mmCIF file of C-alpha atoms in Angstrom:
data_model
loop_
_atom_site.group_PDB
_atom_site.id
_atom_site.type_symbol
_atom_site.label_atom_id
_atom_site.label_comp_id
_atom_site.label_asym_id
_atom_site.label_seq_id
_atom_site.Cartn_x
_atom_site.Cartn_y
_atom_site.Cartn_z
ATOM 1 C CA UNK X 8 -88.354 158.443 27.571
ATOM 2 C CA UNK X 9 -90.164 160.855 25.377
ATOM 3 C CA UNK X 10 -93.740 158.779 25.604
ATOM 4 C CA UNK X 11 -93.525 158.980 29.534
ATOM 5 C CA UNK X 12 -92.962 162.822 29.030
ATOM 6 C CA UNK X 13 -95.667 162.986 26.702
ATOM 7 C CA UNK X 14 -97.677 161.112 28.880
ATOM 8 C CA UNK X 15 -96.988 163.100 32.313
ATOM 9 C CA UNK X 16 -97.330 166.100 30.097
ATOM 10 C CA UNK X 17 -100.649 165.506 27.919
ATOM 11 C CA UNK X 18 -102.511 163.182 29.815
ATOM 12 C CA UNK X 19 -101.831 162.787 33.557
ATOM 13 C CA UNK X 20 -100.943 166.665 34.482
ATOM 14 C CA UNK X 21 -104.243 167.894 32.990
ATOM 15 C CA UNK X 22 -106.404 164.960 34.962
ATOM 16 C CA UNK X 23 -104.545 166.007 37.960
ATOM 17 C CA UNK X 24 -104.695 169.510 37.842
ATOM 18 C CA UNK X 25 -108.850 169.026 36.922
ATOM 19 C CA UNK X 26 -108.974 166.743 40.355
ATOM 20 C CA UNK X 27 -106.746 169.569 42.358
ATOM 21 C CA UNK X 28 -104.321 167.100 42.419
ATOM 22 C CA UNK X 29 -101.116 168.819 43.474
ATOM 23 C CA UNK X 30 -98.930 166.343 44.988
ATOM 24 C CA UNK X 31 -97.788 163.095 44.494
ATOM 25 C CA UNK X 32 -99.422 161.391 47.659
ATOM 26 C CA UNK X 33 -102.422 163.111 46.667
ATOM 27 C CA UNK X 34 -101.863 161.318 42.975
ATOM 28 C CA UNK X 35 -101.236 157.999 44.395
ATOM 29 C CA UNK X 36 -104.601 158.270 46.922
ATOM 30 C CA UNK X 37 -106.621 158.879 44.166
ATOM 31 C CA UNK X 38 -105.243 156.240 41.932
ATOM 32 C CA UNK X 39 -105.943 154.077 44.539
ATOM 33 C CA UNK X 40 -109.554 154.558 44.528
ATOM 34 C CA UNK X 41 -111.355 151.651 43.121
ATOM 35 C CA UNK X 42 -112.692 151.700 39.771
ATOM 36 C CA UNK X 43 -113.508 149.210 36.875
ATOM 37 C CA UNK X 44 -113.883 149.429 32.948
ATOM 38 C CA UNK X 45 -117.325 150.402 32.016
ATOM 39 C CA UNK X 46 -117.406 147.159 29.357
ATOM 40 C CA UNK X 47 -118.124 143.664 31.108
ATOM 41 C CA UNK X 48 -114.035 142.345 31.267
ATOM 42 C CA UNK X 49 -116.420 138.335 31.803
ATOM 43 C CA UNK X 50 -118.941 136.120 31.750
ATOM 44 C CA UNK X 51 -121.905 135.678 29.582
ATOM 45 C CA UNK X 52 -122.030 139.750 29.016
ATOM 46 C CA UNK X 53 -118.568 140.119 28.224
ATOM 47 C CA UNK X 54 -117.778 143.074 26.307
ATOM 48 C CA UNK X 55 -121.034 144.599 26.793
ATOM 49 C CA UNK X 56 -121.118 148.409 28.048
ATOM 50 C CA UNK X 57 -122.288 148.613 31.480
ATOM 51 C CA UNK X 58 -124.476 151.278 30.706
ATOM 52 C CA UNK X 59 -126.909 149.304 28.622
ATOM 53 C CA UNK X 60 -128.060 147.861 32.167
ATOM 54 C CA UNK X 61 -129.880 151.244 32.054
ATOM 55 C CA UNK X 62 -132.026 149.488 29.407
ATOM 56 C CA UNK X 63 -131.606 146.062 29.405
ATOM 57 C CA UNK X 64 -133.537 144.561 32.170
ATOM 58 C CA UNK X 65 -130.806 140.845 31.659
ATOM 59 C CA UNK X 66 -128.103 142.706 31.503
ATOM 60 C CA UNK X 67 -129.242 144.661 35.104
ATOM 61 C CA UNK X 68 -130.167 141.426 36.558
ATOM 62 C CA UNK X 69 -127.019 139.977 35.991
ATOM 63 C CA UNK X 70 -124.799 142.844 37.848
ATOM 64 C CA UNK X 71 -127.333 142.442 40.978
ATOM 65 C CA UNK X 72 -126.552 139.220 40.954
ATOM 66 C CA UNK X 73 -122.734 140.654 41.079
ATOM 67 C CA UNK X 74 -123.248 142.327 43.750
ATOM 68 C CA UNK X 75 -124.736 139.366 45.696
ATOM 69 C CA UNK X 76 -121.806 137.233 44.895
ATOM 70 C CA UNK X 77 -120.417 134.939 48.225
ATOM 71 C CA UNK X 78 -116.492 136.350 45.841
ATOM 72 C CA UNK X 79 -115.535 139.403 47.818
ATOM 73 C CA UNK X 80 -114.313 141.338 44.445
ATOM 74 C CA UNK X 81 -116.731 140.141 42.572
ATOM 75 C CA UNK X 82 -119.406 141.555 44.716
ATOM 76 C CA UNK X 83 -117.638 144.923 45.264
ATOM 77 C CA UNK X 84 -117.175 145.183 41.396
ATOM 78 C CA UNK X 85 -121.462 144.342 41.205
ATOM 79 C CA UNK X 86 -121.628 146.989 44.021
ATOM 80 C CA UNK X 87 -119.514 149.703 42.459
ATOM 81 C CA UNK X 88 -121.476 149.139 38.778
ATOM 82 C CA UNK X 89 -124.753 149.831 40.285
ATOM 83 C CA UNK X 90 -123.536 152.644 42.562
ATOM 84 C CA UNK X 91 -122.265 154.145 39.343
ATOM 85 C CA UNK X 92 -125.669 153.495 37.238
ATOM 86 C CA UNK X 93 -127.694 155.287 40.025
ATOM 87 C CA UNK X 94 -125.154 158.591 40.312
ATOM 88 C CA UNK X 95 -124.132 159.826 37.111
ATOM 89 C CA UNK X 96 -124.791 159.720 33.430
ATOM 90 C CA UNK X 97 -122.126 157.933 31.193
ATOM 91 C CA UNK X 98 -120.260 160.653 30.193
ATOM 92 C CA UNK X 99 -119.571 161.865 33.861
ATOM 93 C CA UNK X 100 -118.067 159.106 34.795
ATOM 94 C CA UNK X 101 -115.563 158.752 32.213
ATOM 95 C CA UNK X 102 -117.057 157.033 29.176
ATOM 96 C CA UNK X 103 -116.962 160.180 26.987
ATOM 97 C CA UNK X 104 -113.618 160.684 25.598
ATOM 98 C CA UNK X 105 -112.393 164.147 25.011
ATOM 99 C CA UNK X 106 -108.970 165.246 23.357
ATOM 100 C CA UNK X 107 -106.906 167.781 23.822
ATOM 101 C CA UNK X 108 -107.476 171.208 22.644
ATOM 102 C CA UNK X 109 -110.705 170.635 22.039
ATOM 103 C CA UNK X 110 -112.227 173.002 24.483
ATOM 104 C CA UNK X 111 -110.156 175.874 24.501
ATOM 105 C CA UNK X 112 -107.728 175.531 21.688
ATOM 106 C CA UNK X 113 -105.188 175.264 23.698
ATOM 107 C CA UNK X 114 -102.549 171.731 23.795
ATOM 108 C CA UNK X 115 -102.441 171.779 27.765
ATOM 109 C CA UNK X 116 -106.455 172.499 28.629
ATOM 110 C CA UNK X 117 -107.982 170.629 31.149
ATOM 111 C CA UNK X 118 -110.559 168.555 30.478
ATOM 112 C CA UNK X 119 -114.673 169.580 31.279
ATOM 113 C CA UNK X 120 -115.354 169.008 34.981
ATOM 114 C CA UNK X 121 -116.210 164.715 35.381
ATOM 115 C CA UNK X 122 -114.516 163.339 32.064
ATOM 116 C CA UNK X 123 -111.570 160.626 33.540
ATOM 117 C CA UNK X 124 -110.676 160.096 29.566
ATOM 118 C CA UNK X 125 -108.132 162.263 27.669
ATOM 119 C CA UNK X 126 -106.855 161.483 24.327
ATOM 120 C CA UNK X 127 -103.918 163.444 23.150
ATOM 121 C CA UNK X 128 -104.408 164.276 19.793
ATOM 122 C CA UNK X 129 -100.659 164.911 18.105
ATOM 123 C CA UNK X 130 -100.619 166.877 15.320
ATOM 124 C CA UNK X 131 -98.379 164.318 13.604
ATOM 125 C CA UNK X 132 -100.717 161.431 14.036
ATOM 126 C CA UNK X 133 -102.820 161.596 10.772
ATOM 127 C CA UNK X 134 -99.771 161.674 8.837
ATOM 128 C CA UNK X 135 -97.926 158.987 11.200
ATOM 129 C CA UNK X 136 -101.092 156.089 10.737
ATOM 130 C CA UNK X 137 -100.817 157.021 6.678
ATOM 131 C CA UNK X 138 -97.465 156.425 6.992
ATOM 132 C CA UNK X 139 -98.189 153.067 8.925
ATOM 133 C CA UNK X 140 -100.554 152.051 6.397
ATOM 134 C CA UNK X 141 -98.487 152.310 3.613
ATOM 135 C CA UNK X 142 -95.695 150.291 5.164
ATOM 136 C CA UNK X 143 -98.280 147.519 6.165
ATOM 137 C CA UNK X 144 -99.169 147.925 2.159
ATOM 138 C CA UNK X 145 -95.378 147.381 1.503
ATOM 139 C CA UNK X 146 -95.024 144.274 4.124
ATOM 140 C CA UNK X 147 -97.866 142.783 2.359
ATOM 141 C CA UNK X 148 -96.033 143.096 -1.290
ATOM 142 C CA UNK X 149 -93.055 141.825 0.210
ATOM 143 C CA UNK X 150 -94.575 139.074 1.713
ATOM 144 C CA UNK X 151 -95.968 137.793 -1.421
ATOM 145 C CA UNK X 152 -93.118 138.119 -3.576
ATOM 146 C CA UNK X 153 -91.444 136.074 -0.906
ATOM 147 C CA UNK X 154 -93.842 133.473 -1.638
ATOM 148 C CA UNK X 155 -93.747 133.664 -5.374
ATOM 149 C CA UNK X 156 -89.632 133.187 -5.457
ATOM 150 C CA UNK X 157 -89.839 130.629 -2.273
ATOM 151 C CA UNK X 158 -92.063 128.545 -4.988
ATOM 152 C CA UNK X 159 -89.639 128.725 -7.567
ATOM 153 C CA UNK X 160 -86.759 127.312 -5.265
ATOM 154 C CA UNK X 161 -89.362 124.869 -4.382
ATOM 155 C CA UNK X 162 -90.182 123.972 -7.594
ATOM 156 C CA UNK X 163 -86.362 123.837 -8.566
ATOM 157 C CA UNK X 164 -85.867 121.598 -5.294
ATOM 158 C CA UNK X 165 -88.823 119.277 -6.798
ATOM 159 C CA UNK X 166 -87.010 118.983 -9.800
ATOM 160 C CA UNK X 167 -83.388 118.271 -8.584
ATOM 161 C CA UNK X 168 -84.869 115.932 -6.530
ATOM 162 C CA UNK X 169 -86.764 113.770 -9.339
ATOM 163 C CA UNK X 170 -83.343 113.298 -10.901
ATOM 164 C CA UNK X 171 -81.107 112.611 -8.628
ATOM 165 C CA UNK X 172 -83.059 110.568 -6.413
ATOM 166 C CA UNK X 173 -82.178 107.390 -8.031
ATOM 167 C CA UNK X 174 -78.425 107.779 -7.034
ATOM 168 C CA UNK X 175 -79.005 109.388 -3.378
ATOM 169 C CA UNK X 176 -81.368 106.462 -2.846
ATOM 170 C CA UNK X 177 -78.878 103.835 -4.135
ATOM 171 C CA UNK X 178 -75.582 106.033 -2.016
ATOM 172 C CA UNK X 179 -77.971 105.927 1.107
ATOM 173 C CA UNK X 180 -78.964 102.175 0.695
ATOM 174 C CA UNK X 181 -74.953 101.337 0.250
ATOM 175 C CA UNK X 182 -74.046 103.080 3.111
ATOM 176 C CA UNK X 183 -76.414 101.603 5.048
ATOM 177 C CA UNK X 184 -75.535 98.436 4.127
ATOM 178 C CA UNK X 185 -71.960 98.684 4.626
ATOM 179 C CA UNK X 186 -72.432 100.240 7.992
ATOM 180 C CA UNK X 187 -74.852 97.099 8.720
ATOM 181 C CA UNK X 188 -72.320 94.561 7.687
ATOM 182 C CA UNK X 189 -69.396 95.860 9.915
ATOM 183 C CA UNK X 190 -71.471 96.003 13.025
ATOM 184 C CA UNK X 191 -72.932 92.682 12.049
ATOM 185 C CA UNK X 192 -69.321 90.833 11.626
ATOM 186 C CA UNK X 193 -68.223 92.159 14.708
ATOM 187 C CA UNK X 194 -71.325 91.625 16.741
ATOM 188 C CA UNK X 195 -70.929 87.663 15.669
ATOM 189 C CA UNK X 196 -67.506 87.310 16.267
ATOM 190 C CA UNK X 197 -67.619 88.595 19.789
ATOM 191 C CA UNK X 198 -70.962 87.688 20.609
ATOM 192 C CA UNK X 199 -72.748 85.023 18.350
ATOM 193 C CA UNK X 200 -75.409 84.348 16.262
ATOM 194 C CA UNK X 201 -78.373 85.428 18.027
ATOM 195 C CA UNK X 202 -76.933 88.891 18.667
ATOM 196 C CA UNK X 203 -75.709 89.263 15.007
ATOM 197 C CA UNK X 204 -79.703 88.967 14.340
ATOM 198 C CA UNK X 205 -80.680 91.622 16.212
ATOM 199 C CA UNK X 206 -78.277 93.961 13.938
ATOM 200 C CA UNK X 207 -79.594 92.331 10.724
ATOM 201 C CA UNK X 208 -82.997 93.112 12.148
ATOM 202 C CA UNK X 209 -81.706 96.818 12.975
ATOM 203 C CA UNK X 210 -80.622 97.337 9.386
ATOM 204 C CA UNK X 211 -84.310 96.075 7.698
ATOM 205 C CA UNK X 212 -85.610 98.765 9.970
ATOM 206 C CA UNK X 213 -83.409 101.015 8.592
ATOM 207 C CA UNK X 214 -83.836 100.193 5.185
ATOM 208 C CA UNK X 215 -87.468 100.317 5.496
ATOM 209 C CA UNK X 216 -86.992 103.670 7.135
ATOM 210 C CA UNK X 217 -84.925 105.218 4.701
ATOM 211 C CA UNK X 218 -87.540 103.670 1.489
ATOM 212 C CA UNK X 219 -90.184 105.342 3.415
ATOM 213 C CA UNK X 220 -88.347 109.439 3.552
ATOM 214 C CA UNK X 221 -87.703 109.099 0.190
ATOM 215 C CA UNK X 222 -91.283 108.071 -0.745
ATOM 216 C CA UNK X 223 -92.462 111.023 1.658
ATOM 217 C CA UNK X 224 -90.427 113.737 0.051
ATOM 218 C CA UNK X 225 -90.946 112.374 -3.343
ATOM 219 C CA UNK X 226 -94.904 112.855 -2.357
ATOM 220 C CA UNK X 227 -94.725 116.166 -0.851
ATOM 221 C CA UNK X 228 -92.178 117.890 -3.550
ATOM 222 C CA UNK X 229 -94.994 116.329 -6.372
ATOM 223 C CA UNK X 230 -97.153 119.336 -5.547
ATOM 224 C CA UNK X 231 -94.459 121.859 -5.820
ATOM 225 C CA UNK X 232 -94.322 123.775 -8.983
ATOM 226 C CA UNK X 233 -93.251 127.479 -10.050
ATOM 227 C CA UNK X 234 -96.073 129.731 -10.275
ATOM 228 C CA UNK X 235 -97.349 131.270 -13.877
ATOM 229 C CA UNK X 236 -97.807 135.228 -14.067
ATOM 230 C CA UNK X 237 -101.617 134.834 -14.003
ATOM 231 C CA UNK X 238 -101.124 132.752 -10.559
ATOM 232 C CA UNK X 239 -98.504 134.819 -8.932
ATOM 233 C CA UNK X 240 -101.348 137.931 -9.698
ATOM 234 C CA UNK X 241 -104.136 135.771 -8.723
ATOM 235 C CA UNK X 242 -102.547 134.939 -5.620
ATOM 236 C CA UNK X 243 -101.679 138.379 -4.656
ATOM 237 C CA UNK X 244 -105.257 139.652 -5.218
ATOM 238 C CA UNK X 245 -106.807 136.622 -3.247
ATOM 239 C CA UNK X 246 -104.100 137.046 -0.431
ATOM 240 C CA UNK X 247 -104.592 140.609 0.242
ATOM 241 C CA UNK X 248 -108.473 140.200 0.009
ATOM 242 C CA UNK X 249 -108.717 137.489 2.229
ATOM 243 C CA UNK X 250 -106.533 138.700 4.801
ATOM 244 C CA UNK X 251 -108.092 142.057 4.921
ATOM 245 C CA UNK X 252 -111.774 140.309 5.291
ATOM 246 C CA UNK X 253 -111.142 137.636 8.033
ATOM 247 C CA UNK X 254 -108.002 139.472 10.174
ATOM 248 C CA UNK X 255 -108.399 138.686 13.608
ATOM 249 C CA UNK X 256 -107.647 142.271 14.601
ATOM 250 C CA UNK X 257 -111.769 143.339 12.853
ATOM 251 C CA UNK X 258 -113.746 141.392 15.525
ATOM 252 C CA UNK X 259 -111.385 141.904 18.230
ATOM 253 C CA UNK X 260 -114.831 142.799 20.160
ATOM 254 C CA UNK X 261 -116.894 139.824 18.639
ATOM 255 C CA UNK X 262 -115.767 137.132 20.655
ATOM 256 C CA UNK X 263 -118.199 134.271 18.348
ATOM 257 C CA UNK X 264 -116.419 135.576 15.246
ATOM 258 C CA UNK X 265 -113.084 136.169 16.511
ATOM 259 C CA UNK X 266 -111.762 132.053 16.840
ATOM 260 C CA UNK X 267 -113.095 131.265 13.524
ATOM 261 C CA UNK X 268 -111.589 134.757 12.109
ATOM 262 C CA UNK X 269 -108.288 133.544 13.707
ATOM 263 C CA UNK X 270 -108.520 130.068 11.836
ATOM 264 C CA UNK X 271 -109.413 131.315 8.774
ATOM 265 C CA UNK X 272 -106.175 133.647 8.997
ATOM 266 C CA UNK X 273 -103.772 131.027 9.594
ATOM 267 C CA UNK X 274 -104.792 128.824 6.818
ATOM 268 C CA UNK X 275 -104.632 131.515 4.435
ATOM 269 C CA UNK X 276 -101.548 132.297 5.638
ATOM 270 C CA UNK X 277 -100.449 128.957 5.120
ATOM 271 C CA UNK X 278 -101.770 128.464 1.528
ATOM 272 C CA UNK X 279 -100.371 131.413 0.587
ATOM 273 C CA UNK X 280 -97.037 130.134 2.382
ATOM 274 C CA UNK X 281 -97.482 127.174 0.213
ATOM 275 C CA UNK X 282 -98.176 129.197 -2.937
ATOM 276 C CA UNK X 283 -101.504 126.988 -3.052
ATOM 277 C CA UNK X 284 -103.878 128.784 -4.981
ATOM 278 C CA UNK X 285 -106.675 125.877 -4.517
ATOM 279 C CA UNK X 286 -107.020 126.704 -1.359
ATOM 280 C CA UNK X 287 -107.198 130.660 -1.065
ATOM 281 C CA UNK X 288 -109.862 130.555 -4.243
ATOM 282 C CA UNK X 289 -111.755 127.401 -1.905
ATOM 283 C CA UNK X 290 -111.693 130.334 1.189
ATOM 284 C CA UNK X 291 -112.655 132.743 -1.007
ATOM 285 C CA UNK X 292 -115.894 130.589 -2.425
ATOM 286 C CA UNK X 293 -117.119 129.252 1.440
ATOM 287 C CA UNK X 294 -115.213 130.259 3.793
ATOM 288 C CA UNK X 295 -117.057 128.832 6.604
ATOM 289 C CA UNK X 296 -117.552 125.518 4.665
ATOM 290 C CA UNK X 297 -114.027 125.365 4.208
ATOM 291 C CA UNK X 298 -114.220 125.803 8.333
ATOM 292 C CA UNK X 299 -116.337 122.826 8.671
ATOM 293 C CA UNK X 300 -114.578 120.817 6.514
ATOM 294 C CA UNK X 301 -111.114 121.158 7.702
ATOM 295 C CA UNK X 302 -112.300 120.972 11.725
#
C-alpha cells in the first residue's frame, strides 16, 4: 500500500499536474494516447534506441518500412516513430530522465515542461542498495558453505555406501528372490508351466535391474569426496568470480551474449553444486571453449 502511495504521490501527481491534468477522466484520456518505448521492443534492431534512426540511415530504413507494414499496429507503431523523429528532440519526448528535486529542491516539483520520465529519488535508497549488496554478499557465503558441508555428507554417503554395499546388495538380491519364488509357485500351480516362465523371466529382469542401480550409484558416489581447506577456498574464490563475470543479469541488453551468459551460469552453478572444482577452474581457463565443448 505504501509503494502505490509513493507512486500516486512522487511520480504520477507531478506528471499530471505538469499536463494540467486535474481529473481522473482527464488522467485516463491521456493514458490512453498511444505511445511506444523509444528502444526497438523486435526484430533485427531490437534494443536499439529509436533515436539513432536520426543517424543511421539502416536503422531509418527499417522503421519506413514499419510504417508500410500490410500489420495494422505494426504500421501505426512505424508511423508514430517517424512522427516522433520529425517533431521533437529526444529529451522532449521523454527519453531524458529527471528526478525529483532536482529542479527546485523541492520533493514534490514538477518536472521541466516535455520530460514524460520521473525518477523518485528516496533519500534512503543509497543506503537501501548497500544494504542489498551486502546481503547478496552474505547469500553468496552461505551458498558456498552449503556446498562445502553438502560435500562432506556426500563424501560420508560415498563411504557408507562402499561398505555396506555388499550386504544391501546380497538383502536386495534375497528378497527378490524370495518374492520371485512365491509368485512363481503359485503362478504354476494355478496356471502352468508356461506362465510360471514368464515370472522367472520377470525376476532376471529384476535382478539385472537391481545389479545395474547398484553399479550406477557405486559410479556416481566414486567422485564424491570431502573437500580440503585449499579447495573449499579455491572454490569460493572461483565461484564468486565466475558468477560475477558471466551473470545473466550484465548483458541483459546484449541479446548475442546473453544465452551463452545464461549457460555459462548454470553450469557453474552446477559445479559448484557438485563441489567440482575441475570444472569451475576449466570455465575459468576458456570459458567459451568449455561452451563448445559441452553443446
Amino acid at each position: 500500500m505504501l509503494t502505490v502511495v509513493d507512486l500516486f504521490s512522487h511520480v504520477l501527481r507531478p506528471i499530471a499536474g505538469q499536463r494540467g491534468l486535474e481529473t481522473w477522466e482527464a488522467i485516463a484520456a491521456d493514458a490512453g494516447e498511444e505511445w511506444y518505448p523509444s528502444r526497438i521492443a523486435f526484430g533485427k534492431h531490437k534494443g536499439r534506441s529509436v533515436w539513432e534512426a536520426r543517424e543511421n540511415r539502416e536503422l531509418r530504413e527499417w522503421l519506413e518500412w514499419l510504417a508500410r507494414s500490410s500489420n495494422a499496429r505494426s504500421a501505426r507503431m512505424g508511423h508514430w516513430y517517424l512522427q516522433q523523429l520529425e517533431r521533437a528532440e529526444p529529451e522532449a519526448a521523454g527519453v531524458a530522465t529527471w528526478r525529483t528535486g532536482e529542479a527546485s529542491g523541492e520533493p514534490d516539483a514538477f518536472p521541466p515542461q516535455g520530460v514524460a520520465v520521473v525518477v523518485d529519488e528516496h533519500p534512503e535508497l543509497p543506503k537501501l542498495r548497500v544494504l542489498v549488496d551486502a546481503a547478496r554478499a552474505r547469500l553468496a557465503e552461505l551458498e558456498v558453505a552449503y556446498t562445502i558441508d553438502k560435500a562432506r555428507v556426500d563424501s560420508l554417503q560415498a563411504g557408507l555406501f562402499q561398505r555396506l554395499r555388499t550386504w544391501c546388495q546380497e538383502r536386495d538380491r534375497l528378497r527378490l528372490v524370495v518374492n520371485y519364488r512365491q509368485q512363481f509357485l503359485e503362478v504354476l500351480l494355478r496356471q502352468g508351466e508356461e506362465e510360471a516362465e514368464q515370472v522367472e523371466r520377470q525376476y532376471r529382469q529384476a535382478k539385472t535391474r537391481s545389479e545395474q542401480e547398484y553399479e550406477e550409484t557405486a559410479q556416481t558416489l566414486a567422485a564424491r569426496r570431502e573437500l580440503t581447506a585449499d579447495e573449499q577456498g579455491e572454490l569460493r574464490k572461483l565461484w564468486k568470480k565466475l558468477v560475477s563475470l558471466y551473470h545473466p543479469d550484465r548483458f541483459a541488453h546484449e541479446p548475442d551474449k546473453l544465452a551463452t551468459c545464461e549457460k555459462l551460469t548454470a553450469a557453474i552453478n552446477g559445479a559448484k553444486d557438485r563441489g567440482d572444482i575441475g570444472t569451475l577452474r576449466q570455465i575459468a581457463g576458456d570459458p567459451y571453449g568449455f561452451i563448445v565443448l559441452s553443446s
